[in-house]
PDB file of C-alpha atoms in Angstrom:
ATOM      1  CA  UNK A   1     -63.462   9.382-178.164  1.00 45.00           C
ATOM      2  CA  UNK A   2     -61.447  12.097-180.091  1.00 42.00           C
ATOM      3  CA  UNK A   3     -60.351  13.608-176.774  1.00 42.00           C
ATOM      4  CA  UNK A   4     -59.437  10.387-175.092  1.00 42.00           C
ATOM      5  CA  UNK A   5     -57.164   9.366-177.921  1.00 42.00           C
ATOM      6  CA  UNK A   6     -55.395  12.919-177.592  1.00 43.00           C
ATOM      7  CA  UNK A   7     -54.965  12.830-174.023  1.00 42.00           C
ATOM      8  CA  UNK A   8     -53.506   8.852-174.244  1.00 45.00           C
ATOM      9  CA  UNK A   9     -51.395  10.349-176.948  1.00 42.00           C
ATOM     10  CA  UNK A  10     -50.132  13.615-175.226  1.00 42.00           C
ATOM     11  CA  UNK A  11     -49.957  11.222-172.001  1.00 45.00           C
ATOM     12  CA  UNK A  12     -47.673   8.400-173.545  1.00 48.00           C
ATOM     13  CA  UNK A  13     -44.716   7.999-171.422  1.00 46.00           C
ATOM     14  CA  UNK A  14     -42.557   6.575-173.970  1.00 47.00           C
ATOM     15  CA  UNK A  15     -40.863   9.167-176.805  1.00 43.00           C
ATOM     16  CA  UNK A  16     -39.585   8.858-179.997  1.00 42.00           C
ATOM     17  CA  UNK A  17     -35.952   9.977-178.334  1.00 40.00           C
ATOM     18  CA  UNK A  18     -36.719   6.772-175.809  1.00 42.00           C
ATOM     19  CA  UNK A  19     -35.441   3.090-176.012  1.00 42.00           C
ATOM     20  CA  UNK A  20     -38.428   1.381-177.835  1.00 40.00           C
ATOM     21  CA  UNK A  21     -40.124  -1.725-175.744  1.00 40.00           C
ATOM     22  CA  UNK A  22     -37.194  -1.245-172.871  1.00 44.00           C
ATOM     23  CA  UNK A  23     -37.309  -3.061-169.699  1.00 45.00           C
ATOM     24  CA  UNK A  24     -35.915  -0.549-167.541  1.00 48.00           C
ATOM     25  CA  UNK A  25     -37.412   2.266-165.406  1.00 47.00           C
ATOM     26  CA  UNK A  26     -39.050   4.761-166.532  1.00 49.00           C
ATOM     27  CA  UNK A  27     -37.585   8.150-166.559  1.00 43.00           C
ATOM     28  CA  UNK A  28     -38.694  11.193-164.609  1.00 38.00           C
ATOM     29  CA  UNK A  29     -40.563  12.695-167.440  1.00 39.00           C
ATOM     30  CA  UNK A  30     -41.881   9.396-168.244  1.00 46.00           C
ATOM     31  CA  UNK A  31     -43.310   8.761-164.885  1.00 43.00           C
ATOM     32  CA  UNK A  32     -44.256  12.134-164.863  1.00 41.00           C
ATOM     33  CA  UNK A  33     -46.578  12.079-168.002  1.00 44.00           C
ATOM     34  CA  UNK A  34     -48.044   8.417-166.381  1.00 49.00           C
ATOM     35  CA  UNK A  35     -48.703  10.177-163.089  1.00 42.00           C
ATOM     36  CA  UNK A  36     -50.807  12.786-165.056  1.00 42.00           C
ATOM     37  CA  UNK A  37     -52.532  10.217-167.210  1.00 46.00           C
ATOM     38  CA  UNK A  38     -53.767   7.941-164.098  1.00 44.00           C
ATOM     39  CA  UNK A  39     -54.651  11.256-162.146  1.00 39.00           C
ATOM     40  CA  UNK A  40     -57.103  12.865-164.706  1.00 40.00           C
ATOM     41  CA  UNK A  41     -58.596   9.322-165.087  1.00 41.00           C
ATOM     42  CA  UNK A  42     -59.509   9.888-161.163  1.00 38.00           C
ATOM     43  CA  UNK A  43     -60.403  13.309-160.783  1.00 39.00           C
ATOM     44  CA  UNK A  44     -62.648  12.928-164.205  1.00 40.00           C
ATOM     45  CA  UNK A  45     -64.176   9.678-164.224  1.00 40.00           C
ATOM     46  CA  UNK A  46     -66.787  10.964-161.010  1.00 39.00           C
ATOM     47  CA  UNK A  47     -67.677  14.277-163.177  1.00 42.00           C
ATOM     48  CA  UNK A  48     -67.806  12.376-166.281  1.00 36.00           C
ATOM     49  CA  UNK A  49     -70.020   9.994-164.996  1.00 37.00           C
ATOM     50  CA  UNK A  50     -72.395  12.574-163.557  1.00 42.00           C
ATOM     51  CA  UNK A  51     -72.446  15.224-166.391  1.00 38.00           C
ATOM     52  CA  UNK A  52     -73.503  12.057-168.965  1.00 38.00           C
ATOM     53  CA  UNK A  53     -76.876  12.371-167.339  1.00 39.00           C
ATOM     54  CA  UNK A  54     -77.289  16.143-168.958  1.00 36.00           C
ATOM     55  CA  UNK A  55     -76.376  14.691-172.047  1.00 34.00           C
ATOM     56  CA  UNK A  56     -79.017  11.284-171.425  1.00 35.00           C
ATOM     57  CA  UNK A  57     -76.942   8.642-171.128  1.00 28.00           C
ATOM     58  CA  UNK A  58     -78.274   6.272-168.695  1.00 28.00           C
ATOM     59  CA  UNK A  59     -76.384   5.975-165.364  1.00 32.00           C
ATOM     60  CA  UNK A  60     -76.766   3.063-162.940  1.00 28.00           C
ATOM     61  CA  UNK A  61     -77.539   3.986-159.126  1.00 31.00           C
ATOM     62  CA  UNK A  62     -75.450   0.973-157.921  1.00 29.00           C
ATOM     63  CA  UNK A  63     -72.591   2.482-159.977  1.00 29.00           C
ATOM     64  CA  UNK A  64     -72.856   5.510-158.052  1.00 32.00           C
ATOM     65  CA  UNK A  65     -73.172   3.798-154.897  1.00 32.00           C
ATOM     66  CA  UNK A  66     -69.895   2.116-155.597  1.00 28.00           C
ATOM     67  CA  UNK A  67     -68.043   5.152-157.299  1.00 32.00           C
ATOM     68  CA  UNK A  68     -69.238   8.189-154.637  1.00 33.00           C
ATOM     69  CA  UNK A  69     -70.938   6.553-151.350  1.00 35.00           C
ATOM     70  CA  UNK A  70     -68.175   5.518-149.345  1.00 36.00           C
ATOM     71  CA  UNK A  71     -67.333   1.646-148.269  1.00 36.00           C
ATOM     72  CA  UNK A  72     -70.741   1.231-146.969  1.00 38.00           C
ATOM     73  CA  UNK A  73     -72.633   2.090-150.140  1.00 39.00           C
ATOM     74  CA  UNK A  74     -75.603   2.962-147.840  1.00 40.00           C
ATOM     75  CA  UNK A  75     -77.167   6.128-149.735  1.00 39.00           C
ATOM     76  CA  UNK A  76     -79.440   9.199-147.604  1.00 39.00           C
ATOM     77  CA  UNK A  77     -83.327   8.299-148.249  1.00 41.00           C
ATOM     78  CA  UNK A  78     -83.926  12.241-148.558  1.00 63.00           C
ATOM     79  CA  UNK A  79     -82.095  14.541-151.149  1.00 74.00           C
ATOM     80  CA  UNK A  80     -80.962  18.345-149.948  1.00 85.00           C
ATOM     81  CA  UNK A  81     -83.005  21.162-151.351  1.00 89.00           C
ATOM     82  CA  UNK A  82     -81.570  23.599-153.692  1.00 93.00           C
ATOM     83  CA  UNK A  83     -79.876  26.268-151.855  1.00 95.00           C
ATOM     84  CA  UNK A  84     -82.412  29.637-151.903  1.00 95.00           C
ATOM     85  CA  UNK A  85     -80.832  32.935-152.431  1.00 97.00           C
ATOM     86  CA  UNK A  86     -82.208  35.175-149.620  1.00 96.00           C
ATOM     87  CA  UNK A  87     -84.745  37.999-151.013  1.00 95.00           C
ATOM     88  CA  UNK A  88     -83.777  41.436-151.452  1.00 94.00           C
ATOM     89  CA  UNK A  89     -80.239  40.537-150.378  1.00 97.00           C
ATOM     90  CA  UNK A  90     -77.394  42.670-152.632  1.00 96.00           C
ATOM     91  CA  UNK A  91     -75.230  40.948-154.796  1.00 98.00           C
ATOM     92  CA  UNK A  92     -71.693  41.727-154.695  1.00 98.00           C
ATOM     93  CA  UNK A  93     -69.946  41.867-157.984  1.00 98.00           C
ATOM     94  CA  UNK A  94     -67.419  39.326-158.440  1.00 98.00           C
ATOM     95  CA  UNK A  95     -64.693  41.929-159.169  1.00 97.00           C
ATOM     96  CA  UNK A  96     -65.417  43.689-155.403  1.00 98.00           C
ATOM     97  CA  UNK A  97     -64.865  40.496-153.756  1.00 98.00           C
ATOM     98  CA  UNK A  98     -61.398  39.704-155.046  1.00 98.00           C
ATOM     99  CA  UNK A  99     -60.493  43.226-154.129  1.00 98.00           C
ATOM    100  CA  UNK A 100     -61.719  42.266-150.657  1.00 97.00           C
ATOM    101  CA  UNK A 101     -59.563  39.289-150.837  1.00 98.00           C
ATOM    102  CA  UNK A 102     -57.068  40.597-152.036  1.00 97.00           C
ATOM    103  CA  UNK A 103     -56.588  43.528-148.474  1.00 97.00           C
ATOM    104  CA  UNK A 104     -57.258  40.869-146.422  1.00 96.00           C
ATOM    105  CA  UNK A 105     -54.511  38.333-147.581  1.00 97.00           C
ATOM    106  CA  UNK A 106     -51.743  40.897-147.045  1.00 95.00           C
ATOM    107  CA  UNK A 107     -50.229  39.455-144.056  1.00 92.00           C
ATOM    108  CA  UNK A 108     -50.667  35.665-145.269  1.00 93.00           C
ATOM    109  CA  UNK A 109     -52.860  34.590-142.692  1.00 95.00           C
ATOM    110  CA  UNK A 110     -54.267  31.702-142.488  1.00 97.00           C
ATOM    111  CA  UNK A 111     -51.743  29.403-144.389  1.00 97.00           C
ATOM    112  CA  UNK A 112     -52.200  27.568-147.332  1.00 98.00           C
ATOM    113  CA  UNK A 113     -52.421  23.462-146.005  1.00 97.00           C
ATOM    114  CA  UNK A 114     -52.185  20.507-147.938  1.00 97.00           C
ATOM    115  CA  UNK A 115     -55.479  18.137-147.114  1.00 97.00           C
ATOM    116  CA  UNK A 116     -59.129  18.873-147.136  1.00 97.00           C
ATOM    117  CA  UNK A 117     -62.612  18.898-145.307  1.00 97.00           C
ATOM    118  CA  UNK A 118     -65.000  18.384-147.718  1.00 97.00           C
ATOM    119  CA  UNK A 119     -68.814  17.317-147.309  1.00 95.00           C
ATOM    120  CA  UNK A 120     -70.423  16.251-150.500  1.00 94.00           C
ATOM    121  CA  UNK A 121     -73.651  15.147-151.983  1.00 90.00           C
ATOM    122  CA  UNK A 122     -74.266  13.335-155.200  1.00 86.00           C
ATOM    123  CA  UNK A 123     -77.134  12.209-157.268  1.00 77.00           C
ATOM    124  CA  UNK A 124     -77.163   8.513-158.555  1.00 70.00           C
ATOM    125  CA  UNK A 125     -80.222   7.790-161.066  1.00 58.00           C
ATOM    126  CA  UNK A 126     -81.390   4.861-163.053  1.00 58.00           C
ATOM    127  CA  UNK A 127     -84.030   3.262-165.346  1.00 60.00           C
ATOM    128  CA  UNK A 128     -86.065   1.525-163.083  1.00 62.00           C
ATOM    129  CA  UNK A 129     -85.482   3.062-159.443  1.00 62.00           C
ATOM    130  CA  UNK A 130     -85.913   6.336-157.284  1.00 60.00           C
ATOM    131  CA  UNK A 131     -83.205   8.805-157.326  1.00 55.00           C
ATOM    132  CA  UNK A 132     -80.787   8.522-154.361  1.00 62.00           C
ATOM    133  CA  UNK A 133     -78.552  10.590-152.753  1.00 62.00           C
ATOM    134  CA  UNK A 134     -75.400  10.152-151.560  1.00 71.00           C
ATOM    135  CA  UNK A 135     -73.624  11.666-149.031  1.00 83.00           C
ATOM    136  CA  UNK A 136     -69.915  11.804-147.457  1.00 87.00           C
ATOM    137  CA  UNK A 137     -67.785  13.581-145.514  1.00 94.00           C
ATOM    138  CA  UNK A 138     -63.724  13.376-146.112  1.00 96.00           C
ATOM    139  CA  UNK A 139     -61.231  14.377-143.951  1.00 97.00           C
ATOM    140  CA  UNK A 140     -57.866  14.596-145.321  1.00 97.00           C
ATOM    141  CA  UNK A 141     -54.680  15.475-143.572  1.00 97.00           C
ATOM    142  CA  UNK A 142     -50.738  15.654-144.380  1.00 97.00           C
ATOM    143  CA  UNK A 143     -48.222  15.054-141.778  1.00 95.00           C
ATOM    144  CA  UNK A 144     -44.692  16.894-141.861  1.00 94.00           C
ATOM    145  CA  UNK A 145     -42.929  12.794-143.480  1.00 95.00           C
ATOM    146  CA  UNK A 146     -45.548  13.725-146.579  1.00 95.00           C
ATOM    147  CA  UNK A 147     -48.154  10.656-145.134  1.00 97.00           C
ATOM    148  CA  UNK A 148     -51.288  11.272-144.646  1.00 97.00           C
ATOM    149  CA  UNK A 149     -54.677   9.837-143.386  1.00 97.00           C
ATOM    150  CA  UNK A 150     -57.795   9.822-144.881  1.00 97.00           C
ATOM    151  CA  UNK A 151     -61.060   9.247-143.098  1.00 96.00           C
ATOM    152  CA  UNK A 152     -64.518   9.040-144.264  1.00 94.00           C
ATOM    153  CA  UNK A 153     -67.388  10.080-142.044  1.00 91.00           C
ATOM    154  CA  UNK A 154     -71.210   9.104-142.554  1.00 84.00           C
ATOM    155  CA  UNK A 155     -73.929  10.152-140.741  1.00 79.00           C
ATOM    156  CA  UNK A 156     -71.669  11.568-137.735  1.00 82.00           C
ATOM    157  CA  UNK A 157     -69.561   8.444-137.338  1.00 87.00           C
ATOM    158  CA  UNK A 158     -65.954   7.919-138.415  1.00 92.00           C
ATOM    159  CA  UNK A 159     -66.775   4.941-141.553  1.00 90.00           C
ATOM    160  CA  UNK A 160     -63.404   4.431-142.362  1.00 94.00           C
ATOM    161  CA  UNK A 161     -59.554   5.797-141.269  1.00 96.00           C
ATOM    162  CA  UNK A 162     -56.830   4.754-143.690  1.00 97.00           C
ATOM    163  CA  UNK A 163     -53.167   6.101-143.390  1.00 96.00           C
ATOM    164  CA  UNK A 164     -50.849   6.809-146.202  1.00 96.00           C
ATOM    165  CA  UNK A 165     -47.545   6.022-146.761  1.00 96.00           C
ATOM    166  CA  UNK A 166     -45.822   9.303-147.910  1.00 96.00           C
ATOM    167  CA  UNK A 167     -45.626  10.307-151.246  1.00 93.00           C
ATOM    168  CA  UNK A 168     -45.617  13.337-153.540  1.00 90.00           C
ATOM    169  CA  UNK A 169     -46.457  14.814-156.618  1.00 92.00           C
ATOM    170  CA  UNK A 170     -45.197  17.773-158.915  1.00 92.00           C
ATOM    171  CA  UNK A 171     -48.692  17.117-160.843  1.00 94.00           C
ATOM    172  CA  UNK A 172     -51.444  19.565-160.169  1.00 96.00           C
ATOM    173  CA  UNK A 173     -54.054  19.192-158.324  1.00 96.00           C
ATOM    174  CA  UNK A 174     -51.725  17.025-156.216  1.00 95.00           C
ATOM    175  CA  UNK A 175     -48.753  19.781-156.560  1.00 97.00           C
ATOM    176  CA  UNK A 176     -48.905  23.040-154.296  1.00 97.00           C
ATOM    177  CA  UNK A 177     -50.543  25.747-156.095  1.00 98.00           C
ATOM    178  CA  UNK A 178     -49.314  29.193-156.352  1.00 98.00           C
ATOM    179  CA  UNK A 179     -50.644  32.613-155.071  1.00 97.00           C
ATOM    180  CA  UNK A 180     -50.165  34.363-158.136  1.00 97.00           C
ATOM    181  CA  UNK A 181     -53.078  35.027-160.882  1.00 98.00           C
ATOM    182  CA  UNK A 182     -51.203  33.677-163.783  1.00 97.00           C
ATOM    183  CA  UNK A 183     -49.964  30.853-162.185  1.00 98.00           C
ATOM    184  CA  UNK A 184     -52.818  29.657-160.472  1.00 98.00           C
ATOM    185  CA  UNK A 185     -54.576  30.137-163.883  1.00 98.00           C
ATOM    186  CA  UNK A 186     -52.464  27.997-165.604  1.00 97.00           C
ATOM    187  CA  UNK A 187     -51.965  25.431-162.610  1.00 98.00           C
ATOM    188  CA  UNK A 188     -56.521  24.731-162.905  1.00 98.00           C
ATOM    189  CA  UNK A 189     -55.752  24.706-166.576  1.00 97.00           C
ATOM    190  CA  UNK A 190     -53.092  21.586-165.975  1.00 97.00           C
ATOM    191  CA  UNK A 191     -55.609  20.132-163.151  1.00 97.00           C
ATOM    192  CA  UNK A 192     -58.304  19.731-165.807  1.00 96.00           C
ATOM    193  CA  UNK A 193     -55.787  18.516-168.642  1.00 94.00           C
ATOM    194  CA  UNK A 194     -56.295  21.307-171.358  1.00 94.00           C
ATOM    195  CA  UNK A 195     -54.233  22.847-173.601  1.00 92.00           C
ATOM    196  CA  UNK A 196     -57.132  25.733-174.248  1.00 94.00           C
ATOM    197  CA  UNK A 197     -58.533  28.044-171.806  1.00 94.00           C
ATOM    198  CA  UNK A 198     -60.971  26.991-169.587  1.00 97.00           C
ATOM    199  CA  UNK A 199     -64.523  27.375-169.619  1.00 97.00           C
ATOM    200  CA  UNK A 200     -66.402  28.434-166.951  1.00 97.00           C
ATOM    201  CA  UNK A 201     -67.710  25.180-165.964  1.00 96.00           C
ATOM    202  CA  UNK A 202     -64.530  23.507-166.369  1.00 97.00           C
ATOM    203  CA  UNK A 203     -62.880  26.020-164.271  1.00 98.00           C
ATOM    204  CA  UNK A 204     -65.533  25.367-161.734  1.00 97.00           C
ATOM    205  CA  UNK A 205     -64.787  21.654-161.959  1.00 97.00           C
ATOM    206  CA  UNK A 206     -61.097  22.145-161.673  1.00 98.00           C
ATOM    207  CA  UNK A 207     -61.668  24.550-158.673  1.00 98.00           C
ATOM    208  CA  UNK A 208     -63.671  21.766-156.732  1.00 97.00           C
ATOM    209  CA  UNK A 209     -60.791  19.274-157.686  1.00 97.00           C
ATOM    210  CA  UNK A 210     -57.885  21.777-156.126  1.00 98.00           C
ATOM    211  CA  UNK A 211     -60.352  22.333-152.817  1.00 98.00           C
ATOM    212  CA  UNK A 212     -60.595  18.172-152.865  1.00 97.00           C
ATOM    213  CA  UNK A 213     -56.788  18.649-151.879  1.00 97.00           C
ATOM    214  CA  UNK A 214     -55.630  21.483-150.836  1.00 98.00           C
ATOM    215  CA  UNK A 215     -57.138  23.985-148.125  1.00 98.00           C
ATOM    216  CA  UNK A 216     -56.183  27.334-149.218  1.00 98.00           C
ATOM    217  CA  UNK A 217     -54.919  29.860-147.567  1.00 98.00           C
ATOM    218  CA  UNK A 218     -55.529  34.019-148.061  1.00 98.00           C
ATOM    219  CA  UNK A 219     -53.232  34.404-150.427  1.00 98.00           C
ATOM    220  CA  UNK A 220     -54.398  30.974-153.033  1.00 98.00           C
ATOM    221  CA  UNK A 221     -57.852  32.356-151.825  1.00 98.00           C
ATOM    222  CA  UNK A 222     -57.159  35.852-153.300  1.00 98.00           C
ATOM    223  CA  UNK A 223     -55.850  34.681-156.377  1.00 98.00           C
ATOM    224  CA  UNK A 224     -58.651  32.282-157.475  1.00 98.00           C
ATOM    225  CA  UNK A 225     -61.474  35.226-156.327  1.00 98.00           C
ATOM    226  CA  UNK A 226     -59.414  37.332-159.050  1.00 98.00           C
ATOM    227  CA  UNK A 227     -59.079  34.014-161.597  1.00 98.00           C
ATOM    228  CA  UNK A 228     -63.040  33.737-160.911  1.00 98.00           C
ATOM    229  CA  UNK A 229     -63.734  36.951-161.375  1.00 98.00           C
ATOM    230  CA  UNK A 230     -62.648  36.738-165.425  1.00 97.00           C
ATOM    231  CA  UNK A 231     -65.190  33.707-165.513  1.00 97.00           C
ATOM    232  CA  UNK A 232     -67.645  34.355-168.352  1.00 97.00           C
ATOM    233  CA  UNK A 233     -71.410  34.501-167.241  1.00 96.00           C
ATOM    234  CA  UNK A 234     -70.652  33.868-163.726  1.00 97.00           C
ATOM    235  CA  UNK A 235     -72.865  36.627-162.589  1.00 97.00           C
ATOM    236  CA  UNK A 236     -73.797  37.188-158.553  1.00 98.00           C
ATOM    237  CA  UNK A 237     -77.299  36.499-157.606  1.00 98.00           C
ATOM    238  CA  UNK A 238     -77.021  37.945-154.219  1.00 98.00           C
ATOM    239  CA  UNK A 239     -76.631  35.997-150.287  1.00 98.00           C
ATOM    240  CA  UNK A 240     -77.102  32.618-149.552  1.00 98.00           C
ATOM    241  CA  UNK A 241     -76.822  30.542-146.489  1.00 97.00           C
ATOM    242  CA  UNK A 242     -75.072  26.859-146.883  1.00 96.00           C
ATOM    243  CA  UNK A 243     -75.631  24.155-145.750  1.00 92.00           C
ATOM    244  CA  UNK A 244     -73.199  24.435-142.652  1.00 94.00           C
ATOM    245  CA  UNK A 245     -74.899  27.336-141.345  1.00 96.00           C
ATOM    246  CA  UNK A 246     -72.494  30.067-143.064  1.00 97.00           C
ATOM    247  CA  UNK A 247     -73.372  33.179-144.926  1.00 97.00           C
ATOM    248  CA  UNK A 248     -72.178  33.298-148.854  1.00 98.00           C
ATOM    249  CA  UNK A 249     -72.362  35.325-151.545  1.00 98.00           C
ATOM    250  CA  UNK A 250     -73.212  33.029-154.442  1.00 98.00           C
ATOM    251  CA  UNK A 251     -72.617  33.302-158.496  1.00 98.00           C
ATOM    252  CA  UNK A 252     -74.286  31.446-160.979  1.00 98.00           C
ATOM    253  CA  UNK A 253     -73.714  30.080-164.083  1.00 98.00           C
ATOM    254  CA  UNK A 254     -76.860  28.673-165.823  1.00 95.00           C
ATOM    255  CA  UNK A 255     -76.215  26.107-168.787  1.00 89.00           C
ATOM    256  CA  UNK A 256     -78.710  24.622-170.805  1.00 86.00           C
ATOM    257  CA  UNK A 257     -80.491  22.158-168.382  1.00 90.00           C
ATOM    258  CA  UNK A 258     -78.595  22.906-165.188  1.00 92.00           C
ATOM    259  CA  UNK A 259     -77.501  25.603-163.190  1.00 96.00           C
ATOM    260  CA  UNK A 260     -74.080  25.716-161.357  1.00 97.00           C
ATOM    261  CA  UNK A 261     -73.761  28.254-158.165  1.00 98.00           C
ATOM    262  CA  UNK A 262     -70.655  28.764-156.555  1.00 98.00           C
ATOM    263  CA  UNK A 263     -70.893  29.966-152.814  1.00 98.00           C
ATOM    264  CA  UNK A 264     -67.702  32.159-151.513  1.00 98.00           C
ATOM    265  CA  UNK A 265     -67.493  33.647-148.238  1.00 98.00           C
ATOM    266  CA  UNK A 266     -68.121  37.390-148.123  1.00 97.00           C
ATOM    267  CA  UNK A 267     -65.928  38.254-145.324  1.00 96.00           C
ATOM    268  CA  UNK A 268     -62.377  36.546-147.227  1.00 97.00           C
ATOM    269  CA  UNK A 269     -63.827  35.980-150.741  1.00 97.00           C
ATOM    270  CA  UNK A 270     -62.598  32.035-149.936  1.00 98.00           C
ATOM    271  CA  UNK A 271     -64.485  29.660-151.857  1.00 98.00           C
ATOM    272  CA  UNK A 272     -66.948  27.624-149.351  1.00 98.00           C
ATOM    273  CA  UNK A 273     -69.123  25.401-151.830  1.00 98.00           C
ATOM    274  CA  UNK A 274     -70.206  24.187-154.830  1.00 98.00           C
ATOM    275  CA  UNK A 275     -73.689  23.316-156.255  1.00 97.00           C
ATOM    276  CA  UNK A 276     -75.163  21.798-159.272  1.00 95.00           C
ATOM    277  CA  UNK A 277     -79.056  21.681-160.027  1.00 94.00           C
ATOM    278  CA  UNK A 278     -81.284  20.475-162.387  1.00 93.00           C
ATOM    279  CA  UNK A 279     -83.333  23.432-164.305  1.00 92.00           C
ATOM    280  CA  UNK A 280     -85.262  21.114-166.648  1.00 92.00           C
ATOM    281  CA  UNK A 281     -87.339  18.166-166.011  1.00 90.00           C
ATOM    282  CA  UNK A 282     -85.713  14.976-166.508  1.00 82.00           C
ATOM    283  CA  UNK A 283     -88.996  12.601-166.422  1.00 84.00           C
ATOM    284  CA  UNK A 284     -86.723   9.514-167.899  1.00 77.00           C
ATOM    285  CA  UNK A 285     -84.826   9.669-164.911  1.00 72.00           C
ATOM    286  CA  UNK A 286     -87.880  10.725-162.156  1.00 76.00           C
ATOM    287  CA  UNK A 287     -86.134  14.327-161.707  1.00 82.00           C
ATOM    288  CA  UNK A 288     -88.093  16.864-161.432  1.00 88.00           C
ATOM    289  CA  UNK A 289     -86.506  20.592-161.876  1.00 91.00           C
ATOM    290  CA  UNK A 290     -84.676  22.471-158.830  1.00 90.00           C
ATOM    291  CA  UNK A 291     -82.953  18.656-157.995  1.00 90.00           C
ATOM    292  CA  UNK A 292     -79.918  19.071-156.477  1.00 91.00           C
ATOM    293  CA  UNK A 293     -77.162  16.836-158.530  1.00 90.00           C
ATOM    294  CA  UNK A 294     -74.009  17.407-157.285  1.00 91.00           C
ATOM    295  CA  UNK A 295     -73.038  19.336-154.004  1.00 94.00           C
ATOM    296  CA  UNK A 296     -69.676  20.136-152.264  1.00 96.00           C
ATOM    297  CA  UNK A 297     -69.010  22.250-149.376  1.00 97.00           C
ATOM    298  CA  UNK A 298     -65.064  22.844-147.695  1.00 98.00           C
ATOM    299  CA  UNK A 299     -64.186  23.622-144.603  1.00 96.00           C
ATOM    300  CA  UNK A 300     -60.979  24.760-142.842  1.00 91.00           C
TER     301      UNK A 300
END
């Protein structure tokens, strides 16, 4: 509750300098510090929900349906097995791979592009039923008038096609991210609405929000491999394949009753997915360890 009051607080579009109780518009700042406010109550409300089952709180499987599974609410009968790191593969330090990003973004190619192709999996749980999985599959492009169209695809077939009017945003994760280390740093710091450094899972969260919007090119990609690569205890396991077919290296960080594993492509050191799994039993729930709970993969 503490941390909600502070962000309403820090996220008050009305000053002290301000007319109090005015009926006009509100100034750029103003509107600025609402945008920010509504957008972390977005990009937060689906983690929040989700990490409150590590910490027991009971969660609802028709909420889920009607926060993550798309217009239909129709979730997959069977859940995705943990991804398996392949045996005897060689794990490739963290450091190495940004290096590697870092030769082969020298001539900027491909681009950094606004929109995203993202296939995700979540787990919804309650009291009294079966966990469920939920799947979808967003498309997300920008045209050159700042619209853009967003469809939703489930099970192969095009769900649901909306088009935007345009619009814009100086507000990260909605802003365009730099190339540079420190700003890219301090741009995932601003996308998950702390005034502290990040830890490595909330780096990890704020790195799936800025794939949810942006598709980065070599340059963003080279950058986050080195902003990843200062991540505490997110140590390389060794090679993976996702579930698209492709070949990752993938890093884990293990917390106290999940693990998180973060998949990057060994060729660019782009990031290609995201995976959360239970380590611990949660018999309240009907989970049994290795359950996959949250799962993201991007795609250019």
């Amino acid at each position: 509750m503490a941390d909600e009051l502070e962000l309403l607080r820090s996220a008050n579009p009305f000053t002290a300098e301000g007319p109090f109780y005015g009926d006009g518009p509100l100034d750029h700042h103003a509107e600025r510090r609402l945008n920010r406010l509504l957008l972390h109550e977005r990009r937060t409300g689906r983690r929040r929900l989700l990490w409150s089952l590590v910490a027991g709180v009971a969660v609802v499987a028709t909420a889920f349906t009607l926060l993550l599974g798309g217009p239909s609410g129709t979730p997959a009968v069977a859940a995705p097995r943990p991804l398996v790191v392949q045996a005897h593969s060689t794990p490739v330090a963290l450091k190495q791979l940004a290096a590697l990003a870092a030769a082969v973004a020298v001539d900027g190619t491909p681009a950094l592009r606004k929109g995203t192709h993202v296939q995700s999996w979540s787990l919804g749980m309650s009291d009294d039923k079966p966990p469920v999985t939920i799947p979808e599959e967003r498309i997300v492009r920008w045209n050159a008038d700042d619209s853009h169209t967003e469809r939703v695809v489930e099970h192969g077939h095009v769900l649901k096609e909306t088009t935007y009017p345009p619009s814009w945003s100086d507000v990260p994760p909605e802003a365009r991210p730099p190339h540079d280390v420190a700003g890219l740093r301090a741009y995932l710091q601003e996308t998950a609405y702390s005034k502290t450094p990040l830890t490595t899972p909330e780096l990890l969260d704020a790195v799936g929000e800025l794939l949810d919007h942006w598709t980065l090119g070599a340059r963003e990609s080279a950058a986050l491999a080195r902003v990843l690569a200062g991540a505490d205890g997110l140590r390389p396991v060794g090679e993976v394949t996702d579930r698209l077919g492709r070949r990752g290296q993938a890093y884990v960080y293990q917390q106290s009753a999940t693990r998180l594993m973060l998949i990057m492509d060994p060729a660019t050191g782009a990031v290609l997915g995201m995976e959360s799994t239970f380590t611990k039993d949660q018999p309240e729930y009907g989970v049994k360890a290795g359950a996959v709970m949250d799962y993201s993969a991007w795609t250019r």
